[in-house]
């Protein structure tokens, strides 16, 4: 098979080696360890009542967070692109703060703000809304940064033409802008979901970790490690890995399909 491109075989080999060391080997080791008690042991660990409860809470809350991010992230991206206001540059910089801030710090701040001694009178400690708030914070940038560049490139002349023909703002957004933004919105929402699935730091304090109510899968994994059940912890970790990989694979296939349609339409 002929290798083409600007980096050549050496560059490709280096990339594959680095990817293997950083990603593939650790994931392979995790998967191997999760089957330490055989397939039946793996299934028992994943299907245990505590594990199922944690996975249900995790998926449910992550779906809500993804939906919230789709709506609010698109709105924020719209404001940053289409509106001018004092402090816009600061707001734009703050969007990336969750990427730089240790997530445990977010949990401490949220606990101080919405915990039992809330200074604003909002008590969310050990509730699922607390998980939603915490995860919405750490996943906010995904939709905003996915939608922003696409929104910048939207042809404003088409919008003006539609307005001149009598279309109202909602019709213009629904018929012209939204179809263009849809791939980036879906991609950002999917990334937010995949990120929320495995989050630990931001929910560890404010969530409370109550089984069947607010215990996320990551907290359940930590609990299994503490009681010296590393195989069970690895099995649930693999379950999270499969869910996240499936979401990312669907997003990749969707992006490729969208790209092909765009090329065919040109």
XYZ file of C-alpha atoms in Angstrom:
266
model
C 0.000 0.000 0.000
C 1.395 3.368 -1.007
C 1.795 6.017 1.704
C 1.051 9.581 0.589
C 1.128 12.910 2.386
C 3.585 15.503 3.630
C 5.006 13.712 6.703
C 5.841 10.376 5.091
C 6.131 6.916 6.665
C 8.295 8.160 9.567
C 5.739 10.760 10.607
C 2.885 8.271 10.363
C 4.817 5.662 12.368
C 5.632 8.220 15.073
C 1.989 9.265 15.322
C 0.779 5.673 15.561
C 3.415 4.854 18.193
C 2.492 7.878 20.311
C -1.216 7.118 19.986
C -0.570 3.527 21.022
C 1.449 4.478 24.099
C -0.897 7.226 25.280
C -4.302 5.791 24.339
C -4.418 2.268 22.946
C -2.177 0.450 25.436
C -3.864 1.891 28.572
C -7.303 1.106 27.156
C -6.218 -2.406 26.206
C -4.795 -2.943 29.702
C -8.035 -1.669 31.274
C -10.132 -3.971 29.107
C -7.912 -6.960 29.851
C -8.057 -6.264 33.586
C -11.856 -5.936 33.500
C -12.084 -9.583 32.367
C -9.881 -10.790 35.212
C -12.745 -12.961 36.485
C -13.853 -14.057 33.027
C -16.854 -12.961 30.998
C -19.282 -13.990 33.714
C -17.347 -11.937 36.262
C -17.381 -8.953 33.923
C -21.132 -9.246 33.401
C -21.785 -9.679 37.117
C -19.767 -6.541 37.868
C -21.536 -4.431 35.235
C -25.015 -5.766 36.020
C -24.701 -5.467 39.809
C -27.544 -3.333 41.253
C -25.155 -0.622 42.440
C -23.415 -0.459 39.069
C -26.694 -0.308 37.137
C -28.041 2.430 39.400
C -24.874 4.489 38.931
C -24.922 4.000 35.154
C -28.610 4.976 34.955
C -28.001 8.170 36.952
C -24.928 8.968 34.859
C -26.628 8.515 31.473
C -29.808 10.318 32.561
C -27.986 13.338 33.950
C -25.556 13.439 30.999
C -28.452 13.505 28.508
C -30.042 16.427 30.376
C -26.707 18.246 30.447
C -26.237 17.699 26.713
C -29.704 19.111 25.966
C -29.120 22.115 28.235
C -25.771 22.744 26.568
C -27.285 22.512 23.099
C -29.778 25.256 23.935
C -27.666 27.533 26.112
C -24.412 26.926 24.252
C -26.026 27.859 20.932
C -27.534 30.971 22.519
C -24.194 32.046 23.990
C -22.426 31.439 20.675
C -25.081 33.529 18.936
C -24.632 36.406 21.388
C -20.838 36.312 21.073
C -20.971 36.341 17.276
C -23.955 38.553 16.488
C -24.021 41.058 19.385
C -21.619 43.674 20.698
C -21.568 44.673 24.356
C -19.082 45.882 26.978
C -16.905 43.082 28.285
C -17.523 40.805 25.313
C -13.846 39.826 25.165
C -13.862 38.850 28.836
C -16.994 36.736 28.396
C -15.452 35.055 25.370
C -12.341 34.207 27.388
C -14.383 32.897 30.310
C -15.983 30.261 28.073
C -12.714 28.311 28.061
C -12.206 28.569 31.831
C -13.681 25.098 32.548
C -10.920 23.623 30.374
C -8.212 25.249 32.498
C -9.790 25.092 35.964
C -9.370 21.859 37.977
C -12.847 20.371 38.150
C -12.577 19.717 41.893
C -12.355 23.494 42.331
C -15.685 23.820 40.541
C -17.194 21.314 42.968
C -15.864 23.272 45.960
C -17.255 26.534 44.601
C -20.639 24.994 43.797
C -20.799 23.397 47.249
C -20.107 26.760 48.871
C -22.692 28.452 46.664
C -25.476 25.865 46.592
C -24.666 23.671 49.597
C -26.399 23.434 52.986
C -25.137 26.898 53.974
C -25.950 28.522 50.642
C -25.503 32.310 50.790
C -28.073 32.717 47.999
C -30.699 30.473 49.570
C -30.488 27.774 46.876
C -29.846 24.332 48.360
C -28.899 21.753 45.738
C -26.520 19.542 47.691
C -26.945 15.816 47.008
C -29.575 16.317 44.306
C -29.594 15.551 40.611
C -30.011 19.263 39.734
C -26.658 19.767 41.477
C -25.120 17.189 39.140
C -26.642 18.970 36.145
C -25.233 22.339 37.247
C -21.773 20.887 37.885
C -21.623 19.009 34.591
C -23.078 21.937 32.646
C -20.182 24.030 33.937
C -17.428 21.647 32.819
C -19.028 20.900 29.433
C -20.132 24.430 28.477
C -17.277 25.134 26.009
C -18.027 22.179 23.734
C -21.202 23.496 22.087
C -20.119 27.146 22.177
C -16.793 26.482 20.496
C -18.371 24.104 17.983
C -21.092 26.546 16.905
C -19.105 29.786 16.985
C -16.888 29.320 13.889
C -19.792 27.987 11.827
C -22.004 30.897 12.825
C -19.260 33.334 11.854
C -19.174 31.840 8.350
C -22.955 31.936 7.808
C -23.841 33.996 4.735
C -25.662 37.071 6.062
C -26.808 38.013 2.551
C -29.154 35.024 2.460
C -30.701 36.135 5.751
C -31.176 39.666 4.445
C -32.747 38.346 1.255
C -35.201 36.264 3.257
C -36.042 39.259 5.440
C -36.660 41.406 2.367
C -39.158 38.784 1.172
C -41.116 39.094 4.406
C -39.700 36.247 6.516
C -39.671 36.930 10.241
C -36.679 36.281 12.507
C -37.917 32.884 13.700
C -38.514 31.674 10.134
C -35.067 32.851 9.069
C -33.455 31.056 11.976
C -35.453 27.851 11.506
C -35.227 27.585 7.713
C -31.821 29.121 6.960
C -29.544 29.317 9.982
C -30.467 26.208 11.959
C -29.846 23.703 9.119
C -26.355 25.166 8.748
C -25.645 25.036 12.463
C -27.221 21.615 13.070
C -24.063 19.512 12.451
C -21.968 21.636 14.805
C -24.728 21.710 17.438
C -25.076 17.929 17.336
C -21.310 17.482 17.455
C -20.922 19.835 20.421
C -23.832 18.220 22.261
C -22.388 14.754 21.695
C -18.984 15.816 22.969
C -20.609 17.365 26.033
C -22.449 14.088 26.690
C -19.296 12.012 26.304
C -17.415 14.358 28.644
C -20.163 14.277 31.275
C -20.273 10.466 31.228
C -16.835 10.155 32.802
C -16.707 13.281 34.968
C -15.658 12.917 38.596
C -14.084 16.030 40.093
C -16.929 18.502 39.610
C -19.593 16.183 41.105
C -17.688 14.514 43.927
C -18.594 17.134 46.572
C -21.792 18.825 45.420
C -23.403 15.556 44.296
C -23.092 13.758 47.586
C -22.640 10.335 45.934
C -25.879 8.877 47.293
C -26.579 5.444 45.721
C -29.635 5.303 43.443
C -29.972 9.101 43.586
C -26.795 11.059 42.919
C -23.973 8.527 42.668
C -22.307 8.863 39.289
C -20.539 5.924 37.669
C -17.156 7.554 38.287
C -17.957 7.725 42.006
C -19.052 4.097 41.981
C -15.736 3.158 40.366
C -13.848 5.025 43.089
C -15.942 3.219 45.710
C -15.085 -0.178 44.221
C -11.387 0.664 44.334
C -11.664 1.697 47.982
C -13.250 -1.650 48.927
C -10.537 -3.524 47.001
C -12.593 -4.594 43.998
C -10.404 -3.335 41.145
C -11.844 -5.808 38.625
C -15.354 -4.475 39.235
C -14.057 -0.928 38.902
C -12.365 -1.808 35.609
C -15.536 -3.482 34.298
C -17.696 -0.416 34.943
C -14.951 1.755 33.448
C -15.087 -0.325 30.272
C -18.882 0.107 30.193
C -18.393 3.887 30.319
C -15.725 3.594 27.646
C -18.083 1.691 25.339
C -20.844 4.294 25.793
C -18.481 7.194 25.117
C -16.875 5.473 22.130
C -20.269 4.690 20.623
C -21.299 8.345 20.911
C -18.033 9.571 19.389
C -18.263 6.996 16.571
C -21.790 8.128 15.700
C -20.595 11.750 15.686
C -17.689 10.822 13.407
C -19.960 8.998 10.959
C -22.427 11.896 11.042
C -19.636 14.395 10.338
C -18.332 12.312 7.423
C -21.833 12.026 5.967
C -22.375 15.771 6.292
C -19.023 16.473 4.635
C -19.871 14.189 1.707
C -23.232 15.915 1.211
C -21.517 19.306 1.169
C -19.041 18.118 -1.439
C -21.808 16.669 -3.600
C -23.784 19.915 -3.438
C -20.852 21.976 -4.730
